[in-house]
Structures are given as structure tokens and as C-alpha cells.
Amino acid sequence: MISSLIFSTLLYILLYGTIFGLNYALLTLGFTLVFGVSKILNLSYGALYMSTAYFIYLFAVMLSINLFVSILIAVVLTVAIGLAIFMIMTKFARDPMIFMIAMLLSALLLQYIYTYFFQGEVGLIIPGVVSNVSLNILGVSVSQSYILSASVSLILVLAVWLWIDRSSFGRKVRATSEDYETAELFGINSKMIYLLIFIISTAIVAIAAVLIVPVQVVTPTMWVEPFVVAFAISIIGGLGKLRWTIPAAFIISFSQVTILYLVPYNISDITAFGVVIIFLILLPKGIGGGKHELQV
Amino acid sequence: MNYRFEGKKWSRLWISISVLIILLVISYVVNMPYFTFSLIFALILVILALSWDFSSGVTGYVNFGLPFFVGVGAFSSGYLYYTYKLPVPFLLFISFLLGITSGFLFSIPTLRVRGPFFTLLSLLLPLLGTDFILAFWTVLGLPTIGYYNLPTLSGSLDYVLLIVTAITAVISFVLYWITQTHFGLVLRGIGDDEDAIISNGLNTFPYKLVTFSLAMGIVSLGGAIYALFTSYAGVDTFGFTFLMYPMLIAILGGRGSIAGSLPAGIIIVLLSQYLSLYIGSLTLIIFSILAILLLLFFPKGLMRSIQ
């Protein structure tokens, strides 16, 4: 009896740790990619995640458009917003301090806009691609959305990693991230690379929102969680180091799931913060070591 | 050390102190409660802006953690009042000390990293501040909704204004004086080129540690003043209002100038307070657009533009 309890507990931690870890890796991928290539901290990252959720709610629930069409529109609009913020900030911000503050303010602006236009509507839920029915895996119930999002994120993370590592475009990206002036000397359009990487990163976070938000509630402050997760994992793994994204994500997710099982209060965000502080004291350069730059 | 007391440099502080005195006189002559109320709110945000300017504006370490320390000040004064019934001056003083302590504890691990990493870590604090309070207050069996009916600084709004003005003046005087000393010179050096300072054989870490602890102590003091002004300490003190306004004030006043925060703060807060009378909750949207535009197209600020 006791051994079966221990078994189900371990299975629970293993299963949810893996699923959350893969989702977190997807959430982090776009953030760490942009930093690796252009040394830009995208502080509006979480707000873009939230934007996708609100757009899907607007089109699929309020205007009753077909779900897949609304998802497509939402992803495109999110990329457009992200790109607009990126273009304005890189063109007009004079120094890094102004850039970061203006970036954070644009995230807050999006929060205030959604608060204003969706005020009074609480408990917003968006429909998922698959039904929300749970599957029973050896006595642990797991939502189908979780399984889908975990598998898609595994595929996407590996695809992006291989793409940056193997393809000729990936070589150009790595050259740009190492030294953009030399890269331009060799005929690589660095500005185009920055732009493309930013578009890809925004698309990744939008896809993450499409997959993960259906099991959450849409609120104007929901951008905090993906933000914290992406920060924590990129600091532990080392910003820009794609290879260490999944291990770092697993460190965070397994500690969160374990703490969640032991402590009756929801302190998963605080756990992430604590783990980051511990790693910062022990390994200030991340588990990969070396400089914070794009590495595959 | 002949740069210490140059009359020319002090004149900038006197400009803002005289602005403060003129506003006090106007407030007494006009005698409108809303104006006095807005002015007090402006001065509280100026206190936060001063300490942000002193720590982040001078050293270039962008700190997004202000709301957390505002919350520390507000909650600790609420807790101390309800548990020990301490009088107001003690509440302010102990909040200040607790702010220094928590700022110190926060700075030890985070100031080991530079640039964007410090910023990221500091941003985690206010994002998680609500969670912190809810979790630990629940564990300790304390009220998570906040503390109501706190004692006010003084019965009359005019006296509150006078007290807050005096505190603001003292803080701006002290911080301005520090930036003019050798210590302040090192801080400016950290802002310009930290590697140059280190290669000259100076360990910058203690300087940063003292600066950020003191600055976060002042922020907590500001939070305690805010709680005692509104006689309520709740999770709303973790809101980004307490980050957006101080940063905007410090930058529009002129980064690292200390003296510019006062005029800039009064202009910005009075503008937004009177704007909110007419357009209500749209203010936040309009104001953040305005803030982004000002940051992008007027990054030098008041004091640097005058020079």
C-alpha cells in the first residue's frame, strides 16, 4: 500500500515535471534566442504571450470566428505588435537604460489596454486545440492539452536547435551574434537576421500561448508567470545557450512540482526565484559556463 | 577634494528647494484639498524617484525592484502598528531600517552580476512580491488583505504636506551631498566605466552595496509614508505605479542629477492627477504612451538640457 503511494507520488512528480519542463523550455526559447543573437532583453515577452490569449478570446469567443482561423489571426497580430515595439525601440532609444525602461513600459501599456477593454469580465477561458478531457496514465490524470503542448514544444525546441546548428541560415545567425560587423563584411544582412530572429521568437511565444493558455485563466496580469519562468531558466542555463535550455527548464520544473507536492500553498513562482538565487550564488554564469551568448 | 562645495553645483539643488517652497505657499494660498493631496502624493513619488536616481541613475544599474521595497515599508509599518502600537515616528524609522536590511539582503547576491542580469533579477521581486506576502502572511496567520485604519501622519492635510516636504528636502539634501563627495565620485565612475575603476585597484562591490541598501531604505521609508498617508497598507503597494512614476521622474529630471527629480516629479504627478479627473481609468493608458514618447524623444531630462 505504502509502496504504491510512493510509486504514484514519484510518477506524479516525474510526469508533471517533464511536461512543465518541456513547456517552460518552449516559453524560454524565444527569449533566449533573441538575447543570444542581438543582446536585447525582450521585456515585453510576457505581454506578447498575453496578447495572443486576448486575441484568441476576442476572435474565437466574442466574435465566434472558427478557432483555427482565430488562432492564425492572433499569432499574426502578436508578431505584428512585437515587431512594432521592437522597431520603434531599436530606432529611437538612445541608450540601453532607456531601451529597457521603454520596453517594460510597453509591456505595462499592453496590460493597461487589456484591463481597460476587458474590464468587468472575469474568469476568461479560451478554447484549446484539443479537448480538455484528462487522460489517465498509470493512475495520474493528465490533461490532453498538457500532453499536446509538451510534445509540440519538444519538437519545436529540437527543430530550432538543429536549424541554428546545421542550416546555412543558422550559420549566418551565429556569425551575426558573434560579430555583426564582420558578418556584414562577408555579405550577411545583419539587420535582416535580427528582424527574422525577432519574428521567430515572437511566433514561438505566440504558439506557446496557443498551447498553454487553454489550461489557464486569461487575466491582465497573466504575463508575469511566463516572464518569470523565461527569466529564471535563461539565467540558470545561460542566456542564449540553446543546448542548456531543456536541462535548465527541468531544474525549475522539477523543483516546482516537488515543492508544490510538499507545501500546501502555491509558491511555485517563489520557488523559481529561490532556485535562481541559489544558482546565481553557486554558478553565476549559468550551468553552461562561459559568456552569455548564442551557443548551440 | 576641491570639487566638494562648489557654489555652482549647489545652485541646482537650491533651484528645486525654492520650487518646493513656492509650491507650499501656493498650496496654502489656494487652499484646495485636491491640490494639497496631489502635492503630497507627488512628493512621496519624488522621494522614491530621488532614491532611484541616487542608486540606478548614477551607477547605471537599472533597478526595477522599487515596488517590492515600497511594499516592505508599507506592510512593516502596518504590522508594527497593529502588533506593538508604536507611534508614527518609530514606524517610519523602523520601516527605514527594515528597508535597508532587505535591500542589503537583496543586493548581496544580485549585485554580483552586471547590466541586464541585475535588471532581470530586480524585476522578479515586485512580480513575486504579492506571492511572497500572501504565502508568508498565510503561514504566519496574518491578514493578507492588508492593514486598514493606520494612524495618519497628522490630522490636518496641511501639516502632512509640511512633514512630507521636510522629509523630501532632507533626503534630497543628503543624497545630493553624497553625490558630491568622494563616495559619489566612485558611484559616477561605476556609471561611466566600471572596469576602469576596478582596474585602478578599487573594489566597487562595497560601494554598490552601501548605495543600494541606503536607497532601498529610503524607498521603504517612502512606502511607510504612503501607507500612513492613505492609512492603508495593502498589496496595491506592489503595483507598477511605484516603478513607472519614479523612473519617469528621475529620467525626466535628468539622470544622476538628484536635483531635477523635484520639479519633474511635481509636473508629472500634478499633470496625471488632474488628467485622471477628466478621463478616469484611461489615464494609465494615455500616461504610459506619453511616458514612452518622453523617454524616447526627451531622454536627457530637465537638468541636463539646462546645462
PDB file of N, CA and C in Angstrom, chain A residues 31 35 41 43 88-89 92-98 100-102 104-106 108-109 111-113 116-117 119 223-224 227-228 231-232 234-235 239 265-267 269-270 273 276-277 280-282 284 292, chain B residues 52 56-57 60-62 64 106 109-110 112-113 116-117 119-121 123-125 127-128 131-132 135-136 138-139 240-241 243-244 247-248 251 255 281-282 284-285 288-289 291-292 295-297 299:
ATOM      1  N   PHE A  31      12.841  33.894 -25.901  1.00  0.00           N
ATOM      2  CA  PHE A  31      13.519  34.906 -25.090  1.00  0.00           C
ATOM      3  C   PHE A  31      15.034  34.775 -25.196  1.00  0.00           C
ATOM      4  N   PHE A  35      18.051  37.174 -27.129  1.00  0.00           N
ATOM      5  CA  PHE A  35      19.203  37.710 -26.396  1.00  0.00           C
ATOM      6  C   PHE A  35      20.504  37.191 -26.991  1.00  0.00           C
ATOM      7  N   LEU A  41      17.221  42.314 -24.334  1.00  0.00           N
ATOM      8  CA  LEU A  41      16.297  41.673 -23.400  1.00  0.00           C
ATOM      9  C   LEU A  41      14.896  42.084 -23.790  1.00  0.00           C
ATOM     10  N   LEU A  43      11.724  42.654 -22.795  1.00  0.00           N
ATOM     11  CA  LEU A  43      10.910  42.723 -21.579  1.00  0.00           C
ATOM     12  C   LEU A  43       9.421  42.693 -21.885  1.00  0.00           C
ATOM     13  N   ILE A  88      10.270  50.283 -33.130  1.00  0.00           N
ATOM     14  CA  ILE A  88      10.240  51.628 -32.540  1.00  0.00           C
ATOM     15  C   ILE A  88      11.370  51.782 -31.540  1.00  0.00           C
ATOM     16  N   MET A  89      11.531  50.758 -30.663  1.00  0.00           N
ATOM     17  CA  MET A  89      12.538  50.880 -29.607  1.00  0.00           C
ATOM     18  C   MET A  89      13.946  50.902 -30.184  1.00  0.00           C
ATOM     19  N   PHE A  92      14.558  54.393 -31.940  1.00  0.00           N
ATOM     20  CA  PHE A  92      14.563  55.674 -31.233  1.00  0.00           C
ATOM     21  C   PHE A  92      15.272  55.674 -29.879  1.00  0.00           C
ATOM     22  N   ALA A  93      15.405  54.489 -29.230  1.00  0.00           N
ATOM     23  CA  ALA A  93      16.018  54.510 -27.894  1.00  0.00           C
ATOM     24  C   ALA A  93      17.507  54.833 -28.002  1.00  0.00           C
ATOM     25  N   ARG A  94      17.972  55.779 -27.157  1.00  0.00           N
ATOM     26  CA  ARG A  94      19.350  56.271 -27.306  1.00  0.00           C
ATOM     27  C   ARG A  94      20.362  55.375 -26.602  1.00  0.00           C
ATOM     28  N   ASP A  95      20.012  54.831 -25.449  1.00  0.00           N
ATOM     29  CA  ASP A  95      20.969  54.006 -24.707  1.00  0.00           C
ATOM     30  C   ASP A  95      20.248  52.823 -24.055  1.00  0.00           C
ATOM     31  N   PRO A  96      21.021  51.843 -23.570  1.00  0.00           N
ATOM     32  CA  PRO A  96      20.397  50.610 -23.052  1.00  0.00           C
ATOM     33  C   PRO A  96      19.406  50.853 -21.914  1.00  0.00           C
ATOM     34  N   MET A  97      19.694  51.845 -21.053  1.00  0.00           N
ATOM     35  CA  MET A  97      18.789  52.078 -19.920  1.00  0.00           C
ATOM     36  C   MET A  97      17.421  52.523 -20.408  1.00  0.00           C
ATOM     37  N   ILE A  98      17.408  53.507 -21.326  1.00  0.00           N
ATOM     38  CA  ILE A  98      16.149  53.985 -21.897  1.00  0.00           C
ATOM     39  C   ILE A  98      15.436  52.838 -22.603  1.00  0.00           C
ATOM     40  N   MET A 100      15.554  49.559 -22.041  1.00  0.00           N
ATOM     41  CA  MET A 100      14.921  48.591 -21.138  1.00  0.00           C
ATOM     42  C   MET A 100      13.668  49.167 -20.484  1.00  0.00           C
ATOM     43  N   ILE A 101      13.768  50.441 -20.042  1.00  0.00           N
ATOM     44  CA  ILE A 101      12.621  51.043 -19.354  1.00  0.00           C
ATOM     45  C   ILE A 101      11.457  51.203 -20.322  1.00  0.00           C
ATOM     46  N   ALA A 102      11.753  51.645 -21.550  1.00  0.00           N
ATOM     47  CA  ALA A 102      10.680  51.821 -22.536  1.00  0.00           C
ATOM     48  C   ALA A 102      10.050  50.474 -22.885  1.00  0.00           C
ATOM     49  N   LEU A 104       9.806  47.834 -20.857  1.00  0.00           N
ATOM     50  CA  LEU A 104       8.951  47.452 -19.736  1.00  0.00           C
ATOM     51  C   LEU A 104       7.655  48.257 -19.759  1.00  0.00           C
ATOM     52  N   LEU A 105       7.786  49.559 -20.078  1.00  0.00           N
ATOM     53  CA  LEU A 105       6.590  50.401 -20.139  1.00  0.00           C
ATOM     54  C   LEU A 105       5.648  49.927 -21.228  1.00  0.00           C
ATOM     55  N   SER A 106       6.174  49.425 -22.356  1.00  0.00           N
ATOM     56  CA  SER A 106       5.266  48.958 -23.403  1.00  0.00           C
ATOM     57  C   SER A 106       4.547  47.688 -22.954  1.00  0.00           C
ATOM     58  N   LEU A 108       3.708  47.143 -19.820  1.00  0.00           N
ATOM     59  CA  LEU A 108       2.670  47.651 -18.909  1.00  0.00           C
ATOM     60  C   LEU A 108       1.534  48.288 -19.695  1.00  0.00           C
ATOM     61  N   LEU A 109       1.892  48.985 -20.800  1.00  0.00           N
ATOM     62  CA  LEU A 109       0.868  49.619 -21.635  1.00  0.00           C
ATOM     63  C   LEU A 109      -0.114  48.567 -22.147  1.00  0.00           C
ATOM     64  N   GLN A 111      -0.756  45.716 -20.754  1.00  0.00           N
ATOM     65  CA  GLN A 111      -1.556  45.283 -19.599  1.00  0.00           C
ATOM     66  C   GLN A 111      -2.696  46.255 -19.330  1.00  0.00           C
ATOM     67  N   TYR A 112      -2.394  47.576 -19.351  1.00  0.00           N
ATOM     68  CA  TYR A 112      -3.432  48.575 -19.074  1.00  0.00           C
ATOM     69  C   TYR A 112      -4.502  48.568 -20.165  1.00  0.00           C
ATOM     70  N   ILE A 113      -4.064  48.366 -21.429  1.00  0.00           N
ATOM     71  CA  ILE A 113      -5.038  48.348 -22.523  1.00  0.00           C
ATOM     72  C   ILE A 113      -6.004  47.182 -22.348  1.00  0.00           C
ATOM     73  N   TYR A 116      -8.393  47.757 -19.547  1.00  0.00           N
ATOM     74  CA  TYR A 116      -9.425  48.751 -19.859  1.00  0.00           C
ATOM     75  C   TYR A 116     -10.509  48.151 -20.753  1.00  0.00           C
ATOM     76  N   PHE A 117     -10.086  47.423 -21.795  1.00  0.00           N
ATOM     77  CA  PHE A 117     -11.073  46.963 -22.765  1.00  0.00           C
ATOM     78  C   PHE A 117     -11.806  45.698 -22.335  1.00  0.00           C
ATOM     79  N   GLN A 119     -12.480  45.051 -19.028  1.00  0.00           N
ATOM     80  CA  GLN A 119     -12.761  45.190 -17.607  1.00  0.00           C
ATOM     81  C   GLN A 119     -14.171  44.686 -17.290  1.00  0.00           C
ATOM     82  N   TRP A 223       0.814  37.820 -17.735  1.00  0.00           N
ATOM     83  CA  TRP A 223       2.133  37.866 -18.388  1.00  0.00           C
ATOM     84  C   TRP A 223       3.260  37.621 -17.402  1.00  0.00           C
ATOM     85  N   VAL A 224       2.971  37.748 -16.108  1.00  0.00           N
ATOM     86  CA  VAL A 224       4.036  37.628 -15.113  1.00  0.00           C
ATOM     87  C   VAL A 224       4.652  36.228 -15.109  1.00  0.00           C
ATOM     88  N   PHE A 227       6.934  35.250 -17.993  1.00  0.00           N
ATOM     89  CA  PHE A 227       8.064  36.163 -17.856  1.00  0.00           C
ATOM     90  C   PHE A 227       9.059  35.629 -16.825  1.00  0.00           C
ATOM     91  N   VAL A 228       8.547  35.322 -15.637  1.00  0.00           N
ATOM     92  CA  VAL A 228       9.396  34.834 -14.544  1.00  0.00           C
ATOM     93  C   VAL A 228      10.078  33.532 -14.953  1.00  0.00           C
ATOM     94  N   PHE A 231      12.814  34.134 -17.579  1.00  0.00           N
ATOM     95  CA  PHE A 231      13.980  34.748 -16.930  1.00  0.00           C
ATOM     96  C   PHE A 231      14.770  33.708 -16.162  1.00  0.00           C
ATOM     97  N   ALA A 232      14.042  32.989 -15.306  1.00  0.00           N
ATOM     98  CA  ALA A 232      14.699  32.059 -14.396  1.00  0.00           C
ATOM     99  C   ALA A 232      15.485  31.029 -15.185  1.00  0.00           C
ATOM    100  N   SER A 234      16.503  31.159 -18.344  1.00  0.00           N
ATOM    101  CA  SER A 234      17.635  31.648 -19.144  1.00  0.00           C
ATOM    102  C   SER A 234      18.798  32.040 -18.248  1.00  0.00           C
ATOM    103  N   ILE A 235      18.532  32.461 -17.023  1.00  0.00           N
ATOM    104  CA  ILE A 235      19.651  32.788 -16.143  1.00  0.00           C
ATOM    105  C   ILE A 235      20.346  31.509 -15.675  1.00  0.00           C
ATOM    106  N   LEU A 239      21.992  32.848 -20.719  1.00  0.00           N
ATOM    107  CA  LEU A 239      21.197  33.476 -21.778  1.00  0.00           C
ATOM    108  C   LEU A 239      21.805  33.176 -23.143  1.00  0.00           C
ATOM    109  N   TYR A 265       0.762  25.623  -0.066  1.00  0.00           N
ATOM    110  CA  TYR A 265       0.478  26.934  -0.655  1.00  0.00           C
ATOM    111  C   TYR A 265       1.078  27.004  -2.054  1.00  0.00           C
ATOM    112  N   ASN A 266       0.489  27.845  -2.909  1.00  0.00           N
ATOM    113  CA  ASN A 266       1.009  27.995  -4.262  1.00  0.00           C
ATOM    114  C   ASN A 266       2.203  28.941  -4.242  1.00  0.00           C
ATOM    115  N   ILE A 267       3.408  28.377  -4.138  1.00  0.00           N
ATOM    116  CA  ILE A 267       4.597  29.231  -4.095  1.00  0.00           C
ATOM    117  C   ILE A 267       5.539  28.862  -5.237  1.00  0.00           C
ATOM    118  N   ASP A 269       6.148  30.285  -8.128  1.00  0.00           N
ATOM    119  CA  ASP A 269       6.957  31.396  -8.639  1.00  0.00           C
ATOM    120  C   ASP A 269       8.101  31.719  -7.691  1.00  0.00           C
ATOM    121  N   ILE A 270       7.804  31.673  -6.380  1.00  0.00           N
ATOM    122  CA  ILE A 270       8.844  31.964  -5.395  1.00  0.00           C
ATOM    123  C   ILE A 270       9.918  30.880  -5.445  1.00  0.00           C
ATOM    124  N   PHE A 273      12.227  31.666  -8.175  1.00  0.00           N
ATOM    125  CA  PHE A 273      13.103  32.767  -7.773  1.00  0.00           C
ATOM    126  C   PHE A 273      14.206  32.282  -6.837  1.00  0.00           C
ATOM    127  N   VAL A 276      16.800  30.385  -8.708  1.00  0.00           N
ATOM    128  CA  VAL A 276      17.663  31.307  -9.455  1.00  0.00           C
ATOM    129  C   VAL A 276      18.720  31.921  -8.543  1.00  0.00           C
ATOM    130  N   ILE A 277      18.292  32.347  -7.352  1.00  0.00           N
ATOM    131  CA  ILE A 277      19.245  32.978  -6.425  1.00  0.00           C
ATOM    132  C   ILE A 277      20.338  31.983  -6.029  1.00  0.00           C
ATOM    133  N   LEU A 280      22.627  31.563  -8.839  1.00  0.00           N
ATOM    134  CA  LEU A 280      23.402  32.792  -9.049  1.00  0.00           C
ATOM    135  C   LEU A 280      24.595  32.837  -8.105  1.00  0.00           C
ATOM    136  N   ILE A 281      24.394  32.319  -6.876  1.00  0.00           N
ATOM    137  CA  ILE A 281      25.492  32.331  -5.916  1.00  0.00           C
ATOM    138  C   ILE A 281      26.516  31.248  -6.268  1.00  0.00           C
ATOM    139  N   LEU A 282      25.994  30.039  -6.661  1.00  0.00           N
ATOM    140  CA  LEU A 282      26.917  28.931  -6.941  1.00  0.00           C
ATOM    141  C   LEU A 282      27.514  29.025  -8.345  1.00  0.00           C
ATOM    142  N   PRO A 284      27.292  31.690 -11.182  1.00  0.00           N
ATOM    143  CA  PRO A 284      26.769  32.949 -11.716  1.00  0.00           C
ATOM    144  C   PRO A 284      26.739  33.006 -13.239  1.00  0.00           C
ATOM    145  N   HIS A 292      27.579  34.800 -21.682  1.00  0.00           N
ATOM    146  CA  HIS A 292      26.175  34.711 -22.088  1.00  0.00           C
ATOM    147  C   HIS A 292      26.081  35.103 -23.561  1.00  0.00           C
TER     148      HIS A 292
ATOM    149  N   TRP B  52      15.824  56.252  -6.462  1.00  0.00           N
ATOM    150  CA  TRP B  52      16.112  55.532  -7.716  1.00  0.00           C
ATOM    151  C   TRP B  52      17.223  56.240  -8.486  1.00  0.00           C
ATOM    152  N   SER B  56      20.218  53.912  -9.168  1.00  0.00           N
ATOM    153  CA  SER B  56      20.289  53.447 -10.553  1.00  0.00           C
ATOM    154  C   SER B  56      20.720  54.539 -11.522  1.00  0.00           C
ATOM    155  N   GLY B  57      20.202  55.748 -11.324  1.00  0.00           N
ATOM    156  CA  GLY B  57      20.519  56.828 -12.253  1.00  0.00           C
ATOM    157  C   GLY B  57      21.998  57.129 -12.290  1.00  0.00           C
ATOM    158  N   GLY B  60      23.995  53.411 -13.127  1.00  0.00           N
ATOM    159  CA  GLY B  60      23.638  52.729 -14.370  1.00  0.00           C
ATOM    160  C   GLY B  60      23.114  51.316 -14.159  1.00  0.00           C
ATOM    161  N   TYR B  61      22.991  50.877 -12.921  1.00  0.00           N
ATOM    162  CA  TYR B  61      22.388  49.575 -12.629  1.00  0.00           C
ATOM    163  C   TYR B  61      20.874  49.770 -12.551  1.00  0.00           C
ATOM    164  N   VAL B  62      20.167  49.428 -13.625  1.00  0.00           N
ATOM    165  CA  VAL B  62      18.736  49.709 -13.672  1.00  0.00           C
ATOM    166  C   VAL B  62      17.999  48.787 -12.707  1.00  0.00           C
ATOM    167  N   PHE B  64      14.515  47.551 -11.179  1.00  0.00           N
ATOM    168  CA  PHE B  64      13.060  47.519 -11.337  1.00  0.00           C
ATOM    169  C   PHE B  64      12.383  47.032 -10.060  1.00  0.00           C
ATOM    170  N   PHE B 106      18.946  41.679  -0.526  1.00  0.00           N
ATOM    171  CA  PHE B 106      18.689  41.542  -1.957  1.00  0.00           C
ATOM    172  C   PHE B 106      19.955  41.834  -2.769  1.00  0.00           C
ATOM    173  N   PRO B 109      23.401  38.913  -3.321  1.00  0.00           N
ATOM    174  CA  PRO B 109      23.550  38.018  -4.478  1.00  0.00           C
ATOM    175  C   PRO B 109      23.426  38.727  -5.825  1.00  0.00           C
ATOM    176  N   THR B 110      22.537  39.729  -5.913  1.00  0.00           N
ATOM    177  CA  THR B 110      22.224  40.252  -7.249  1.00  0.00           C
ATOM    178  C   THR B 110      23.274  41.214  -7.775  1.00  0.00           C
ATOM    179  N   ARG B 112      26.261  40.822  -7.729  1.00  0.00           N
ATOM    180  CA  ARG B 112      27.386  40.077  -8.294  1.00  0.00           C
ATOM    181  C   ARG B 112      27.334  40.089  -9.808  1.00  0.00           C
ATOM    182  N   VAL B 113      26.129  40.234 -10.371  1.00  0.00           N
ATOM    183  CA  VAL B 113      26.001  40.252 -11.830  1.00  0.00           C
ATOM    184  C   VAL B 113      25.774  41.680 -12.298  1.00  0.00           C
ATOM    185  N   PRO B 116      22.128  43.851 -17.729  1.00  0.00           N
ATOM    186  CA  PRO B 116      20.758  43.348 -17.881  1.00  0.00           C
ATOM    187  C   PRO B 116      20.390  42.266 -16.875  1.00  0.00           C
ATOM    188  N   PHE B 117      21.387  41.509 -16.371  1.00  0.00           N
ATOM    189  CA  PHE B 117      21.048  40.427 -15.441  1.00  0.00           C
ATOM    190  C   PHE B 117      20.574  40.973 -14.108  1.00  0.00           C
ATOM    191  N   THR B 119      19.083  43.793 -13.777  1.00  0.00           N
ATOM    192  CA  THR B 119      17.753  44.325 -14.050  1.00  0.00           C
ATOM    193  C   THR B 119      16.698  43.228 -14.014  1.00  0.00           C
ATOM    194  N   LEU B 120      17.027  42.089 -14.655  1.00  0.00           N
ATOM    195  CA  LEU B 120      16.075  40.979 -14.678  1.00  0.00           C
ATOM    196  C   LEU B 120      15.755  40.510 -13.270  1.00  0.00           C
ATOM    197  N   LEU B 121      16.822  40.350 -12.460  1.00  0.00           N
ATOM    198  CA  LEU B 121      16.612  39.846 -11.101  1.00  0.00           C
ATOM    199  C   LEU B 121      15.807  40.830 -10.279  1.00  0.00           C
ATOM    200  N   LEU B 123      13.621  42.839 -11.372  1.00  0.00           N
ATOM    201  CA  LEU B 123      12.229  42.826 -11.837  1.00  0.00           C
ATOM    202  C   LEU B 123      11.449  41.661 -11.232  1.00  0.00           C
ATOM    203  N   LEU B 124      12.162  40.573 -10.910  1.00  0.00           N
ATOM    204  CA  LEU B 124      11.453  39.425 -10.325  1.00  0.00           C
ATOM    205  C   LEU B 124      10.829  39.783  -8.973  1.00  0.00           C
ATOM    206  N   LEU B 125      11.479  40.693  -8.238  1.00  0.00           N
ATOM    207  CA  LEU B 125      10.994  40.999  -6.877  1.00  0.00           C
ATOM    208  C   LEU B 125       9.562  41.530  -6.843  1.00  0.00           C
ATOM    209  N   LEU B 127       7.326  41.395  -9.128  1.00  0.00           N
ATOM    210  CA  LEU B 127       6.420  40.430  -9.753  1.00  0.00           C
ATOM    211  C   LEU B 127       6.007  39.369  -8.750  1.00  0.00           C
ATOM    212  N   LEU B 128       6.940  39.025  -7.848  1.00  0.00           N
ATOM    213  CA  LEU B 128       6.659  37.966  -6.894  1.00  0.00           C
ATOM    214  C   LEU B 128       6.275  38.499  -5.519  1.00  0.00           C
ATOM    215  N   ASP B 131       3.023  37.348  -4.143  1.00  0.00           N
ATOM    216  CA  ASP B 131       3.089  35.939  -3.761  1.00  0.00           C
ATOM    217  C   ASP B 131       3.806  35.760  -2.428  1.00  0.00           C
ATOM    218  N   PHE B 132       4.926  36.485  -2.288  1.00  0.00           N
ATOM    219  CA  PHE B 132       5.694  36.438  -1.052  1.00  0.00           C
ATOM    220  C   PHE B 132       4.798  36.738   0.143  1.00  0.00           C
ATOM    221  N   ALA B 135       1.972  34.156   0.701  1.00  0.00           N
ATOM    222  CA  ALA B 135       2.430  32.879   1.242  1.00  0.00           C
ATOM    223  C   ALA B 135       2.868  33.018   2.697  1.00  0.00           C
ATOM    224  N   PHE B 136       3.738  33.983   2.982  1.00  0.00           N
ATOM    225  CA  PHE B 136       4.283  34.070   4.333  1.00  0.00           C
ATOM    226  C   PHE B 136       3.253  34.591   5.331  1.00  0.00           C
ATOM    227  N   THR B 138       0.075  34.039   5.097  1.00  0.00           N
ATOM    228  CA  THR B 138      -0.827  32.921   5.366  1.00  0.00           C
ATOM    229  C   THR B 138      -0.193  31.954   6.361  1.00  0.00           C
ATOM    230  N   VAL B 139       1.108  31.673   6.165  1.00  0.00           N
ATOM    231  CA  VAL B 139       1.806  30.759   7.065  1.00  0.00           C
ATOM    232  C   VAL B 139       1.811  31.317   8.484  1.00  0.00           C
ATOM    233  N   PHE B 240       2.826  48.523 -10.251  1.00  0.00           N
ATOM    234  CA  PHE B 240       3.877  49.127 -11.050  1.00  0.00           C
ATOM    235  C   PHE B 240       3.804  50.648 -11.102  1.00  0.00           C
ATOM    236  N   THR B 241       2.734  51.235 -10.513  1.00  0.00           N
ATOM    237  CA  THR B 241       2.699  52.689 -10.395  1.00  0.00           C
ATOM    238  C   THR B 241       3.941  53.187  -9.681  1.00  0.00           C
ATOM    239  N   LEU B 243       6.784  52.014  -9.762  1.00  0.00           N
ATOM    240  CA  LEU B 243       8.013  51.870 -10.538  1.00  0.00           C
ATOM    241  C   LEU B 243       8.001  52.859 -11.699  1.00  0.00           C
ATOM    242  N   MET B 244       6.848  52.926 -12.381  1.00  0.00           N
ATOM    243  CA  MET B 244       6.721  53.740 -13.587  1.00  0.00           C
ATOM    244  C   MET B 244       6.975  55.208 -13.273  1.00  0.00           C
ATOM    245  N   MET B 247      10.719  56.163 -11.997  1.00  0.00           N
ATOM    246  CA  MET B 247      11.717  56.099 -13.066  1.00  0.00           C
ATOM    247  C   MET B 247      11.544  57.249 -14.034  1.00  0.00           C
ATOM    248  N   LEU B 248      10.277  57.509 -14.376  1.00  0.00           N
ATOM    249  CA  LEU B 248       9.986  58.586 -15.315  1.00  0.00           C
ATOM    250  C   LEU B 248      10.447  59.924 -14.745  1.00  0.00           C
ATOM    251  N   ILE B 251      14.299  60.179 -14.730  1.00  0.00           N
ATOM    252  CA  ILE B 251      14.911  60.365 -16.049  1.00  0.00           C
ATOM    253  C   ILE B 251      14.557  61.717 -16.626  1.00  0.00           C
ATOM    254  N   ARG B 255      19.041  62.221 -15.499  1.00  0.00           N
ATOM    255  CA  ARG B 255      19.611  61.063 -14.819  1.00  0.00           C
ATOM    256  C   ARG B 255      20.833  61.451 -13.994  1.00  0.00           C
ATOM    257  N   SER B 281     -10.101  56.054 -15.826  1.00  0.00           N
ATOM    258  CA  SER B 281      -9.147  54.940 -15.892  1.00  0.00           C
ATOM    259  C   SER B 281      -8.377  54.904 -17.205  1.00  0.00           C
ATOM    260  N   LEU B 282      -8.764  55.760 -18.166  1.00  0.00           N
ATOM    261  CA  LEU B 282      -7.972  55.850 -19.394  1.00  0.00           C
ATOM    262  C   LEU B 282      -6.600  56.456 -19.121  1.00  0.00           C
ATOM    263  N   LEU B 284      -4.100  55.776 -17.245  1.00  0.00           N
ATOM    264  CA  LEU B 284      -2.929  54.907 -17.242  1.00  0.00           C
ATOM    265  C   LEU B 284      -2.448  54.628 -18.658  1.00  0.00           C
ATOM    266  N   ILE B 285      -3.413  54.409 -19.576  1.00  0.00           N
ATOM    267  CA  ILE B 285      -3.048  54.115 -20.967  1.00  0.00           C
ATOM    268  C   ILE B 285      -2.393  55.345 -21.594  1.00  0.00           C
ATOM    269  N   SER B 288       1.008  56.054 -20.023  1.00  0.00           N
ATOM    270  CA  SER B 288       2.163  55.216 -20.376  1.00  0.00           C
ATOM    271  C   SER B 288       2.610  55.486 -21.807  1.00  0.00           C
ATOM    272  N   ILE B 289       1.669  55.831 -22.706  1.00  0.00           N
ATOM    273  CA  ILE B 289       2.087  56.216 -24.070  1.00  0.00           C
ATOM    274  C   ILE B 289       2.938  57.474 -24.005  1.00  0.00           C
ATOM    275  N   ALA B 291       4.626  58.523 -21.493  1.00  0.00           N
ATOM    276  CA  ALA B 291       5.909  58.223 -20.850  1.00  0.00           C
ATOM    277  C   ALA B 291       6.894  57.620 -21.842  1.00  0.00           C
ATOM    278  N   ILE B 292       6.397  56.677 -22.682  1.00  0.00           N
ATOM    279  CA  ILE B 292       7.284  56.055 -23.678  1.00  0.00           C
ATOM    280  C   ILE B 292       7.797  57.119 -24.646  1.00  0.00           C
ATOM    281  N   LEU B 295      10.406  59.289 -22.967  1.00  0.00           N
ATOM    282  CA  LEU B 295      11.671  58.573 -22.803  1.00  0.00           C
ATOM    283  C   LEU B 295      12.437  58.505 -24.113  1.00  0.00           C
ATOM    284  N   LEU B 296      11.698  58.269 -25.213  1.00  0.00           N
ATOM    285  CA  LEU B 296      12.383  58.085 -26.495  1.00  0.00           C
ATOM    286  C   LEU B 296      12.863  59.413 -27.078  1.00  0.00           C
ATOM    287  N   PHE B 297      12.095  60.484 -26.869  1.00  0.00           N
ATOM    288  CA  PHE B 297      12.435  61.723 -27.562  1.00  0.00           C
ATOM    289  C   PHE B 297      12.959  62.827 -26.649  1.00  0.00           C
ATOM    290  N   PRO B 299      15.259  62.082 -23.725  1.00  0.00           N
ATOM    291  CA  PRO B 299      15.934  61.247 -22.729  1.00  0.00           C
ATOM    292  C   PRO B 299      16.907  62.011 -21.830  1.00  0.00           C
TER     293      PRO B 299
END
